[in-house]
Tab-separated table of C-alpha atoms and ligand atoms in Angstrom:
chain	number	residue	atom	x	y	z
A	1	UNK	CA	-29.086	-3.167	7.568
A	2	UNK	CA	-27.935	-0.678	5.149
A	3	UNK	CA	-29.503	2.818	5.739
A	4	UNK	CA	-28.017	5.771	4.992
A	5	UNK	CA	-30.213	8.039	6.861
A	6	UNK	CA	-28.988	6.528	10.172
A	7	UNK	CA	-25.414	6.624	8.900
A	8	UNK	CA	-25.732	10.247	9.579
A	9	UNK	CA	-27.364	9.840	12.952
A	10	UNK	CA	-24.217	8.316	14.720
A	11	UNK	CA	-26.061	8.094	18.427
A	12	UNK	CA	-28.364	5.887	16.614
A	13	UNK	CA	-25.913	3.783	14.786
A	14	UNK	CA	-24.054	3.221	17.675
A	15	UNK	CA	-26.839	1.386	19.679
A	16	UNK	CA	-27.857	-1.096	16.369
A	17	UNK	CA	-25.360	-3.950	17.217
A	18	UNK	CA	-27.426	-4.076	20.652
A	19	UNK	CA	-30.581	-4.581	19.100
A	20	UNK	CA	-32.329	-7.911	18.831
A	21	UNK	CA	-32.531	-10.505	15.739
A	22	UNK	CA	-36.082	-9.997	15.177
A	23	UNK	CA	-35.904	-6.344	14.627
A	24	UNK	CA	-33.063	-6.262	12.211
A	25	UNK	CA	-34.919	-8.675	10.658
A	26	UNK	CA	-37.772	-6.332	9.772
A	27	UNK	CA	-36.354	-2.523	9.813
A	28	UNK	CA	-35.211	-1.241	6.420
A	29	UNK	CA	-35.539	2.220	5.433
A	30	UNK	CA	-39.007	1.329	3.962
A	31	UNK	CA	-40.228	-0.588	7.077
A	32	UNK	CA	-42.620	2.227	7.920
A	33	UNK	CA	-43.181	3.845	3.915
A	34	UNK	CA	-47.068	5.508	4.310
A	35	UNK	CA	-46.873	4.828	7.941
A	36	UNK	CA	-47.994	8.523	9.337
A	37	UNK	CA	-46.927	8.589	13.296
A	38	UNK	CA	-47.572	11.936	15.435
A	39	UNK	CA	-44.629	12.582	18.113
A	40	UNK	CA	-45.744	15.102	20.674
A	41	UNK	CA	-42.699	17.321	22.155
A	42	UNK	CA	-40.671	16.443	19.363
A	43	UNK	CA	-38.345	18.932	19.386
A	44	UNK	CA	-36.273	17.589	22.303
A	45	UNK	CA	-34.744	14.543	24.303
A	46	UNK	CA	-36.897	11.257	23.610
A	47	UNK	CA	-39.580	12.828	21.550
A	48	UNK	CA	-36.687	14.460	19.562
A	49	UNK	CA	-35.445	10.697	18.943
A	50	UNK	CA	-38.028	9.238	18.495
A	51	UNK	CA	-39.227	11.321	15.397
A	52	UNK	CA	-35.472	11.008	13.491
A	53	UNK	CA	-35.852	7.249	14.429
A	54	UNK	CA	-39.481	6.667	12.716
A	55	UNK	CA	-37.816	8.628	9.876
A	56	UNK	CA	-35.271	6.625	9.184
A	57	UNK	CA	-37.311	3.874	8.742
A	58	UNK	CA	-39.729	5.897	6.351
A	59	UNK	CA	-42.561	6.794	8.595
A	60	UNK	CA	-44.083	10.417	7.998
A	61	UNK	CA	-43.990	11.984	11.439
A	62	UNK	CA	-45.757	14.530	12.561
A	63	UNK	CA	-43.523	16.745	14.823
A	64	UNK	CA	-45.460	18.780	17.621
A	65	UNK	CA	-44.211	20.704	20.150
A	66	UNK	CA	-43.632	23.748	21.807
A	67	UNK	CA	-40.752	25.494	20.527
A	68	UNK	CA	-40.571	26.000	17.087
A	69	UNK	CA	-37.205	26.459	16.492
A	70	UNK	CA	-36.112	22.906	18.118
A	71	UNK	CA	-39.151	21.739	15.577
A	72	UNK	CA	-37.754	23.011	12.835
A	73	UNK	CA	-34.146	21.924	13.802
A	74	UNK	CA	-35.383	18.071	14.171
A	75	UNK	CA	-37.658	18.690	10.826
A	76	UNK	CA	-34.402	19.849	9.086
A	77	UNK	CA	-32.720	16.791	9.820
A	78	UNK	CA	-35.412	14.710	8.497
A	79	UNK	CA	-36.118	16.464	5.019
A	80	UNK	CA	-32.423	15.986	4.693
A	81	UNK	CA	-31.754	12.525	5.488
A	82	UNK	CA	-34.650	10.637	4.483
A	83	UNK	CA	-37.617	10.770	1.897
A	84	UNK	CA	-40.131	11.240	4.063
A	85	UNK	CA	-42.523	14.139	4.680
A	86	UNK	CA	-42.588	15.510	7.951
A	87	UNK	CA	-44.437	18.596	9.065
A	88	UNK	CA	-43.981	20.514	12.267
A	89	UNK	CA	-46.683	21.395	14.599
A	90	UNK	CA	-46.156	24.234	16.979
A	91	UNK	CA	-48.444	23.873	19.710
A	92	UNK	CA	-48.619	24.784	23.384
A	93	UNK	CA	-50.019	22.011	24.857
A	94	UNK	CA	-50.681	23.309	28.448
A	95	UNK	CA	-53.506	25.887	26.252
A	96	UNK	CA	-54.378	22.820	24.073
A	97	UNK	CA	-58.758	23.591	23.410
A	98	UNK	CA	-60.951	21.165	21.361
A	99	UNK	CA	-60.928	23.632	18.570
A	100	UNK	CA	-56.842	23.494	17.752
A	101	UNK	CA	-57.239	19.739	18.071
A	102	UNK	CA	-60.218	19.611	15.490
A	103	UNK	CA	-58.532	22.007	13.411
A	104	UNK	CA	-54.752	19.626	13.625
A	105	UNK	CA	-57.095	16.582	12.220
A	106	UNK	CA	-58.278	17.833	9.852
A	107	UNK	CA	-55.305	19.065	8.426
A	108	UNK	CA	-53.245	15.742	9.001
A	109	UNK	CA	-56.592	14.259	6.908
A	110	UNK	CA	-56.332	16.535	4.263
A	111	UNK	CA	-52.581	16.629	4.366
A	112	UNK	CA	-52.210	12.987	4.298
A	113	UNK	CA	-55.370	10.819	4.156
A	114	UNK	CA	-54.739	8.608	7.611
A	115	UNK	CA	-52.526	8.495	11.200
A	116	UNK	CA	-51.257	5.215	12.317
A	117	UNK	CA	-49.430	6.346	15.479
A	118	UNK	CA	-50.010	8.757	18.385
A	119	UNK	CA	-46.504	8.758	20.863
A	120	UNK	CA	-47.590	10.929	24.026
A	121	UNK	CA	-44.277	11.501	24.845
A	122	UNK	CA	-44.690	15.702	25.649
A	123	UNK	CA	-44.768	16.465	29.240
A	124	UNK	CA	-43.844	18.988	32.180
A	125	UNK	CA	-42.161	18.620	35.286
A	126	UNK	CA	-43.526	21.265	37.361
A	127	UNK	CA	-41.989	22.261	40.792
A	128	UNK	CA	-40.796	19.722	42.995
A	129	UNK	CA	-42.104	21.007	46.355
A	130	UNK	CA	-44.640	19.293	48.844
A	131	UNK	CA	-48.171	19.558	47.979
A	132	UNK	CA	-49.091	21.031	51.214
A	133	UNK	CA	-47.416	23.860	49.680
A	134	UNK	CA	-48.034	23.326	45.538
A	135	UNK	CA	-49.431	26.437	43.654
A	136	UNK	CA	-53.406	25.757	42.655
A	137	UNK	CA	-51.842	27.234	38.860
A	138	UNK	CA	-48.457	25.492	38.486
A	139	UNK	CA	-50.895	22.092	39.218
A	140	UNK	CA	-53.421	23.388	36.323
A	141	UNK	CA	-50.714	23.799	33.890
A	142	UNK	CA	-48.833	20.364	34.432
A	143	UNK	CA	-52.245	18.499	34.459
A	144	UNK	CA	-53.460	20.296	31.369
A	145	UNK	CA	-50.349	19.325	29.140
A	146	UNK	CA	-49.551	16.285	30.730
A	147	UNK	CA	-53.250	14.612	31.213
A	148	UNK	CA	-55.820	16.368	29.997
A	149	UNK	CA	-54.231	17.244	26.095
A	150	UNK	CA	-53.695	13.840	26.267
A	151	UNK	CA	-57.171	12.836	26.353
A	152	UNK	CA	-58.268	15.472	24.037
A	153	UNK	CA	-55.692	14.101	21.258
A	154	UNK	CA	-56.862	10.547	21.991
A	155	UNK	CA	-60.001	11.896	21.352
A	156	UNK	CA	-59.837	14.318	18.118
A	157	UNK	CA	-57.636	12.118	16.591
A	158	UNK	CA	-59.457	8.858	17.344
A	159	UNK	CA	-61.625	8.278	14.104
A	160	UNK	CA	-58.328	8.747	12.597
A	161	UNK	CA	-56.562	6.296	13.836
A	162	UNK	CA	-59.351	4.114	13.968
A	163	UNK	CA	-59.592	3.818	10.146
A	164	UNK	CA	-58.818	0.612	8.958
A	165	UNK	CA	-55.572	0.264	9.078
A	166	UNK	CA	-54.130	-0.920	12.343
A	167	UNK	CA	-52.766	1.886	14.638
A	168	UNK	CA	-50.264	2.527	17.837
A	169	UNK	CA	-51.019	4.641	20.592
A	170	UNK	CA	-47.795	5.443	23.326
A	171	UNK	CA	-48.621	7.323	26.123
A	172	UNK	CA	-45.002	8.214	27.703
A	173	UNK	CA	-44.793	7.649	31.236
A	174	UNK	CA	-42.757	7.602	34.365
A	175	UNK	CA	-41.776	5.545	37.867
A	176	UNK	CA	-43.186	8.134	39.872
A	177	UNK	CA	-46.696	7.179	37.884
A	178	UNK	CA	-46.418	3.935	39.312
A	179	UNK	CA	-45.132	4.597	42.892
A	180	UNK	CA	-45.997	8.308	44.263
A	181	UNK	CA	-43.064	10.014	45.406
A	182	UNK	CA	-42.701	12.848	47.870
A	183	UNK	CA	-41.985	16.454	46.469
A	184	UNK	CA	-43.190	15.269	42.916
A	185	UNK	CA	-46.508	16.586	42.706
A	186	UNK	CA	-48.518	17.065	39.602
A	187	UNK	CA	-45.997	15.794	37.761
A	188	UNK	CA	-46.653	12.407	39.418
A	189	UNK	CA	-50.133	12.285	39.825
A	190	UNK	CA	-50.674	13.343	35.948
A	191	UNK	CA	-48.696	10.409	35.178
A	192	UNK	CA	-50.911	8.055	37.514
A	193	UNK	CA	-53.124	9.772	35.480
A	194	UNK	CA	-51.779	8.686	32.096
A	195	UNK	CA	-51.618	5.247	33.357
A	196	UNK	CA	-55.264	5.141	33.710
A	197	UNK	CA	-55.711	6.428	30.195
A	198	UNK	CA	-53.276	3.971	29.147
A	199	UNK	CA	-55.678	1.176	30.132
A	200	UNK	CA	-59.132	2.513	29.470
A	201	UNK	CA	-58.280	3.198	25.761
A	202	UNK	CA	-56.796	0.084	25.709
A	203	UNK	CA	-59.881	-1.846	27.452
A	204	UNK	CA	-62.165	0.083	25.198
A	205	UNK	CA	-60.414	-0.449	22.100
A	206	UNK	CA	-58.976	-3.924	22.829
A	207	UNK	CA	-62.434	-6.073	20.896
A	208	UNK	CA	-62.035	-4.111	17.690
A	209	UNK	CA	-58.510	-5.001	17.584
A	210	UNK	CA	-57.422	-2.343	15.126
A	211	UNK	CA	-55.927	-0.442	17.692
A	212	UNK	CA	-53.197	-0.859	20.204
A	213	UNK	CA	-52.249	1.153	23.490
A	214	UNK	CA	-48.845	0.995	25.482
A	215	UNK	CA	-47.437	3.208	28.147
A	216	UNK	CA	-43.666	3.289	28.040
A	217	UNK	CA	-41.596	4.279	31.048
A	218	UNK	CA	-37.968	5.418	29.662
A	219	UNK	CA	-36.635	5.276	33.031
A	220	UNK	CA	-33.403	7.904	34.424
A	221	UNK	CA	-32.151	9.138	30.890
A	222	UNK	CA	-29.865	12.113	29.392
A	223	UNK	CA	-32.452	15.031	28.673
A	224	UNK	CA	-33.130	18.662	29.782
A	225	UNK	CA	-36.099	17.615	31.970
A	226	UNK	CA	-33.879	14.584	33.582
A	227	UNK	CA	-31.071	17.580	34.307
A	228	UNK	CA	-34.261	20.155	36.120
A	229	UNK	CA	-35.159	17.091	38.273
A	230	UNK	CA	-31.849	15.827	39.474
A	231	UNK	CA	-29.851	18.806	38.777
A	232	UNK	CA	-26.906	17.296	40.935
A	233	UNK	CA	-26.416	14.589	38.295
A	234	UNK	CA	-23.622	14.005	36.514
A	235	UNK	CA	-25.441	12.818	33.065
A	236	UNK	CA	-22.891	10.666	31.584
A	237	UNK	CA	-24.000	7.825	34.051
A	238	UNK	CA	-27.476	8.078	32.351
A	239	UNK	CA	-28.411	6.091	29.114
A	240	UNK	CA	-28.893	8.460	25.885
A	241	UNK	CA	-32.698	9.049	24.625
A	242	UNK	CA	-31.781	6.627	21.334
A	243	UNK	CA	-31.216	3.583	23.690
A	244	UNK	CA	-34.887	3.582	24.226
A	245	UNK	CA	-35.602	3.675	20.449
A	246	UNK	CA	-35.812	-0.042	19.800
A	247	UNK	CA	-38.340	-0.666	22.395
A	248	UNK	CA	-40.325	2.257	20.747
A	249	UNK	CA	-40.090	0.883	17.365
A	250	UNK	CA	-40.799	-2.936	19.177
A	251	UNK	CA	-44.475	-1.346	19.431
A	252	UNK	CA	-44.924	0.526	16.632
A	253	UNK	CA	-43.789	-1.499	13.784
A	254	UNK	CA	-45.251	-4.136	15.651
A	255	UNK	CA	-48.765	-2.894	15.768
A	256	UNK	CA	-48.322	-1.343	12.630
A	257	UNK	CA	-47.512	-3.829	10.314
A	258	UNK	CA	-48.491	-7.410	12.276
A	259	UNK	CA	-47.023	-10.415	11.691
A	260	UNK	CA	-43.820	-8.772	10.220
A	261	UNK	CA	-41.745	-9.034	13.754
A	262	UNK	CA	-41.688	-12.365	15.291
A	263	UNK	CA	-41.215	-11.507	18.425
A	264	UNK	CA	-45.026	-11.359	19.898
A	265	UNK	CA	-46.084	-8.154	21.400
A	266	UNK	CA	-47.409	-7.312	24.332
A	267	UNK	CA	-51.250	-7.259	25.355
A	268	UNK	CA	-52.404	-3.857	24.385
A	269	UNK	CA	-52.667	-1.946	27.432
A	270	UNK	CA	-49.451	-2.937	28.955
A	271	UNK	CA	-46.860	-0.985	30.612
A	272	UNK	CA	-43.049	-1.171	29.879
A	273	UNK	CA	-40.464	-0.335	30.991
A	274	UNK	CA	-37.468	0.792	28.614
A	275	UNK	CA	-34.478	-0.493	31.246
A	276	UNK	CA	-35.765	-3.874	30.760
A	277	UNK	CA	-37.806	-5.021	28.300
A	278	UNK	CA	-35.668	-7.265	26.225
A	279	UNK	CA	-34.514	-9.234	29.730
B	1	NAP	N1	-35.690	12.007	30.999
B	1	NAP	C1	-36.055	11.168	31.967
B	1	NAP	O1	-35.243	10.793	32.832
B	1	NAP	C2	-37.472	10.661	32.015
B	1	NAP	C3	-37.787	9.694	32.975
B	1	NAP	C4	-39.096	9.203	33.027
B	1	NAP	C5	-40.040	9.671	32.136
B	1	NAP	N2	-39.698	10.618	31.210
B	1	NAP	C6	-40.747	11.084	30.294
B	1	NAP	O2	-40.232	11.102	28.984
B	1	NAP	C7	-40.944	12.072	28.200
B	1	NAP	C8	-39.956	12.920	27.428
B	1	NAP	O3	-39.187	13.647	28.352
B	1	NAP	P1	-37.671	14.082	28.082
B	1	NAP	O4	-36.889	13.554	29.193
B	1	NAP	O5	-37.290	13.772	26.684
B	1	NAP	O6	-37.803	15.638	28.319
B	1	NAP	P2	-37.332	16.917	27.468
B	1	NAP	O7	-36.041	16.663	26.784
B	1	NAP	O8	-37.421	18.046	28.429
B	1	NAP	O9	-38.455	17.022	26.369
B	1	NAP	C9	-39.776	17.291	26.702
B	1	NAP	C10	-40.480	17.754	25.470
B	1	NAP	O10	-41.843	18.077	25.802
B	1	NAP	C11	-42.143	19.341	25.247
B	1	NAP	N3	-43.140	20.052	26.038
B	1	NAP	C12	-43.101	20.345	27.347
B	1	NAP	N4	-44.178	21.068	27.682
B	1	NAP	C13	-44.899	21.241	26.550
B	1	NAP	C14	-46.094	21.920	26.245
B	1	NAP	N5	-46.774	22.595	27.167
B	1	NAP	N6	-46.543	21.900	24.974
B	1	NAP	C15	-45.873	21.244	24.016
B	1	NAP	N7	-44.725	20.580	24.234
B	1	NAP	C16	-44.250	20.586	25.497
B	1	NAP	C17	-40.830	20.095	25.264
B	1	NAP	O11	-40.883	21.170	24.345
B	1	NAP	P3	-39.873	22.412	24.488
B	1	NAP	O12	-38.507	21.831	24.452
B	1	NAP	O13	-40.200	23.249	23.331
B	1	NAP	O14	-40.189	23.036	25.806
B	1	NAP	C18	-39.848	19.014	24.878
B	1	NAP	O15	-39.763	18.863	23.485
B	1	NAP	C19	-41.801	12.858	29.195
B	1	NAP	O16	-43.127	12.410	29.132
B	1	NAP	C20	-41.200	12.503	30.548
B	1	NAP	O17	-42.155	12.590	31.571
B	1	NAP	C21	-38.438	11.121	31.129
């Protein structure tokens, strides 16, 4: 694969000879040319990744996030590296209304005609205290940004996605969404939460076929929000956000463009988990 974008993205590079047949077979820096993908909290960790990844391979992404200096650090990188055209959304989702998320479709329609992708990858921690003793706000907050902007994205930017052309949506998830865990509050149950978005959308979307809905559980990995939870950590034993990256482009060049990978993909709806989905 010959791609000089990801020459200059050496923590990418370095995890290509790991990947499997089927996606070198397909990923070029073309792959995902028109493809327009949104990356929510894309100015950090995975979400940071992720949106230099989808570059590379010549998706448009749509950065949004919350700080827009980190946004405009990852957008840098992209308008530097690759041909694409990226734009930068700064966005507090925990104040997310219906009226910002009308107004961000219709400027990615006028802006760029059509959205294939939708990675829910922003979220909060919150404290990690019991919930006998959890602050009525601080539970607001986490389940605004991490739940409830989710379904009001999934939402505004539906008939977008839904256009024709077939279309991705990731909701980014967790372990503790799977199996509650004492201390982690809000944080936990929004991602139960996101779970059961995860497979409504998909249930409701799975006869028209033109969409397709995963949840995605990273797993332990090296980011700022890894180091607030387990602060104790010593984050070299942790894998880097772009070891997740091929399992994220698995599903989106997958959906995307079918029939290119020959690998099959999962049912929509499905939940995976970034440790070990090619074993
Ligand atoms: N790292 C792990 O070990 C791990 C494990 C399981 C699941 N996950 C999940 O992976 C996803 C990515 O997390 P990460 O580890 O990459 O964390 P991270 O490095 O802390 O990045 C989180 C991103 O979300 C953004 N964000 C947070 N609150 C926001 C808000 N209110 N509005 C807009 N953007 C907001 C942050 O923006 P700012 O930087 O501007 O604040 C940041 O870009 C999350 O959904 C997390 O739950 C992570």
């Amino acid at each position: 694969m010959t791609n000089t974008a990801i020459e200059n993205y050496p923590e990418l590079l370095a995890q290509i000879a790991d990947w499997p047949r089927f996606l070198h077979d397909v990923l070029a820096p073309n792959t995902l040319l028109g493809k327009r993908i949104v990356v929510t909290g894309a100015g950090d960790g995975i979400g940071k990744a992720l949106a230099k990844s989808l570059a590379c391979f010549g998706a448009d992404v749509i950065l949004l996030g919350r700080t827009r200096a980190k946004l405009e650090t990852a957008f840098d990188w992209i308008k530097q590296h690759t041909q694409t055209d990226p734009v930068i959304v700064p966005c507090d989702l925990a104040r997310l209304d219906t009226d910002t998320v009308n107004a961000l479709a219709e400027s990615i329609s006028d802006h760029y005609g059509s959205l294939h992708g939708l990675v829910h990858n922003a979220s909060m921690l919150g404290p990690k205290i019991p919930l006998v003793h959890y602050p009525a706000d601080q539970w607001q907050t986490v389940m605004q940004t991490n739940v409830n902007a989710v379904f009001m994205l999934n939402q505004g930017l539906f008939n977008l996605l839904d256009q024709g052309d077939p279309s991705c949506v990731i909701h980014v998830s967790s372990s503790v969404g799977l199996q509650g865990r004492a201390y982690w509050g809000a944080y936990s149950a929004s991602k139960f939460a996101l779970e059961g978005l995860n497979q409504i959308l998909a249930d409701e979307t799975e006869t028209a076929g033109k969409i397709r809905v995963y949840s995605v559980n990273p797993g332990g990995t090296r980011t700022a929000m890894r180091r607030e939870a387990y602060p104790l950590e010593d984050p070299q034993t942790l894998p880097i956000p772009e070891q997740h990256m091929s399992l994220f482009l698995f599903l989106l060049v997958g959906s995307l463009l079918p029939g290119q990978i020959s690998k099959p993909l999962p049912t929509t709806g499905a939940q995976l988990d970034a440790r070990n989905w090619q074993s």
